[in-house]
Structure formats: C-alpha cells, structure tokens
Coordinates of C-alpha atoms in Angstrom, one line a residue:
X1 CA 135.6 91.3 56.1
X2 CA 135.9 94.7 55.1
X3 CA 134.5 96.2 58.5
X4 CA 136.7 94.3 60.6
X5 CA 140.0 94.7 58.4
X6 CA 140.6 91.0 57.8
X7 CA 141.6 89.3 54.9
X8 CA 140.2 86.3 53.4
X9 CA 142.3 83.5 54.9
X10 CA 142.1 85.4 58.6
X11 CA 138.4 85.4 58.1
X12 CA 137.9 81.9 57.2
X13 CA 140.1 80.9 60.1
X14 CA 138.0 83.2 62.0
X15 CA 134.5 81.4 61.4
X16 CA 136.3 77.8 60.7
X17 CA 135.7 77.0 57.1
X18 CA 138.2 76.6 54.5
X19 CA 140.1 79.6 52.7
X20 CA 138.7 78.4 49.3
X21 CA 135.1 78.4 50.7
X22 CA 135.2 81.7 50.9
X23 CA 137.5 82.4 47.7
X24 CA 134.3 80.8 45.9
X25 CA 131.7 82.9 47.8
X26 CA 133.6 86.0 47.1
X27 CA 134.1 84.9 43.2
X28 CA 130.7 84.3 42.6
X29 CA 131.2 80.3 41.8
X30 CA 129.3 79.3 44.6
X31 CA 126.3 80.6 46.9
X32 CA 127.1 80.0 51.2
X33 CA 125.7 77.2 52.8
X34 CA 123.5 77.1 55.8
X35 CA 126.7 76.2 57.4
X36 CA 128.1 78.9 56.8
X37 CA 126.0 81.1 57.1
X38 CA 125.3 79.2 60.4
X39 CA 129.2 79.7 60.9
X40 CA 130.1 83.6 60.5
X41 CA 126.6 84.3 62.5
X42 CA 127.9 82.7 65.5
X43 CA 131.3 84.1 65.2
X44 CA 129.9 87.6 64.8
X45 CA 126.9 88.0 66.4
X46 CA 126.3 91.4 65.5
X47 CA 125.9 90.5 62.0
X48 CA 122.1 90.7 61.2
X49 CA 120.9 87.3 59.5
X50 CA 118.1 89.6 57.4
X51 CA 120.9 91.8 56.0
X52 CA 123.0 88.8 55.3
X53 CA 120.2 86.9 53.2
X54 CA 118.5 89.3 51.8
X55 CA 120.0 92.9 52.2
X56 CA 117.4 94.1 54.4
X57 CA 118.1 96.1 57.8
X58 CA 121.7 97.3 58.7
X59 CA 125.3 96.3 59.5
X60 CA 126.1 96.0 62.4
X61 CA 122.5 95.6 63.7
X62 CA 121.2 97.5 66.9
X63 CA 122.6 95.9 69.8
X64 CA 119.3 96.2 72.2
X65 CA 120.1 96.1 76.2
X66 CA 123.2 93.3 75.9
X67 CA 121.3 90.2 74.0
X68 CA 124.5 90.5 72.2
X69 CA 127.4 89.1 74.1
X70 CA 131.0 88.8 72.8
X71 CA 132.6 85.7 74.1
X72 CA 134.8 86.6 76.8
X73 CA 137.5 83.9 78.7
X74 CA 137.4 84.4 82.4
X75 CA 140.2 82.9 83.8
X76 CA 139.6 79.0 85.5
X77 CA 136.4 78.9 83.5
X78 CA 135.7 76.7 80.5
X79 CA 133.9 77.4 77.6
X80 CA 130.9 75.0 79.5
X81 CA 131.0 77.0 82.3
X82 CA 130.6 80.0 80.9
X83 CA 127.6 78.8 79.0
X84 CA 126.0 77.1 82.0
X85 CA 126.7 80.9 83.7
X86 CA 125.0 82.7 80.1
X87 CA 121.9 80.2 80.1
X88 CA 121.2 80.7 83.9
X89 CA 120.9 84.6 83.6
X90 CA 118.6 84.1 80.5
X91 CA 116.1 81.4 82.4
X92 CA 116.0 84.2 85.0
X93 CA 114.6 86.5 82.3
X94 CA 112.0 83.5 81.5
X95 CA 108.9 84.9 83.2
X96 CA 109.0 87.4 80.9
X97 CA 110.3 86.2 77.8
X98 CA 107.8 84.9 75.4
X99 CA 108.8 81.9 73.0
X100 CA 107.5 82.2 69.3
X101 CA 109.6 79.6 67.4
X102 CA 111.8 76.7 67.8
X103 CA 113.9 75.9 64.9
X104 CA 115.8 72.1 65.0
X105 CA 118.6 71.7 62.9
X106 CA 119.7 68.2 62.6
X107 CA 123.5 67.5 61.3
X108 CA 122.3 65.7 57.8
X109 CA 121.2 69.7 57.3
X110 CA 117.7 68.7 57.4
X111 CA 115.6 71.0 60.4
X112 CA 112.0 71.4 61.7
X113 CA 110.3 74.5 62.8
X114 CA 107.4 74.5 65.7
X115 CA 105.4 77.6 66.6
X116 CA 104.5 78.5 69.6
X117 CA 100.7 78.1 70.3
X118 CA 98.4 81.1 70.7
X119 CA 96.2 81.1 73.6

C-alpha cells in the first residue's frame, strides 16, 4: 500500500475484498487467506508471491522480457477479447516453453498439484 500511495479502503477496493479484511491483516487479528493472497497477486502482478509469503526476494520483482503485463482496455475490446488475444501470443511461445507444474484450485479452496513428467 505504501509503494503505491493508497490507503487502506482504496486498496481493498483495489483487489475486491472488504475494507475490514484488510484492517485485520494490518492489525495483526487475522493472517490473509489464499483468497487473498490470490486477490492482491492478480491485481498487482509485480508483487512477488515468495516475498509476500515468506520475505524472500524483492519488491517489485524483476520484470523479465514482458511476462508481466498491466491490463490495458483497448477500445471495442472486452475483457474476453483481450484474454483470447494474451493466450494466443503465449501458445505461440509453446514450442519453447516447458511446463513443470499445474496447480488446480477448486472454489471450496481445496486444489491439486500435478508435475510435469521427466523424460
């Protein structure tokens, strides 16, 4: 919050939970959720998920050759659109991109992981 100048109820607008959420996170009564965790990581991608949890790398992490992409709204496009646009350049990149990990996360905040098999 600090980096970006907002205050508590502008950031929990910002990464849609509610203003006490983050009143408790901030107090010390209660510890995030995956949720929202889940949440502030996808509003700010730059925020690394190993400094978050456990303090380890930096803030803002190393952008490397625009993986990170801020959300921009090109006019006559939706949201879906833009995704479909975003997934299409990635699955060019697929001949080269090797998978590791799939991680599931199922909405009763259960998930399951699956590695990728080594030849």
């Amino acid at each position: 919050m600090d980096h970006y100048g907002l205050t508590v109820s502008a950031f929990a607008d910002e990464i849609g939970v509610q203003r006490s959420s983050v009143s408790h996170l901030l107090n010390g009564r209660n510890k995030p959720s995956l949720d929202f965790v889940m949440k502030l990581v996808d509003t700010y991608p730059e925020v690394n998920l190993y400094w978050l949890l456990k303090g380890v790398g930096e803030f803002p992490s190393s952008i490397k050759e625009g993986k990170i992409k801020k959300e921009i709204a090109v006019p006559g496009k939706t949201k879906s659109d833009q995704a479909q646009t975003e997934f299409n350049s990635i699955a060019q990149d697929k001949d080269t991109l090797q998978p590791i990990k799939v991680i599931v996360f199922y909405a009763d905040g259960t998930f399951e992981s699956f590695q990728a098999k080594k030849d």
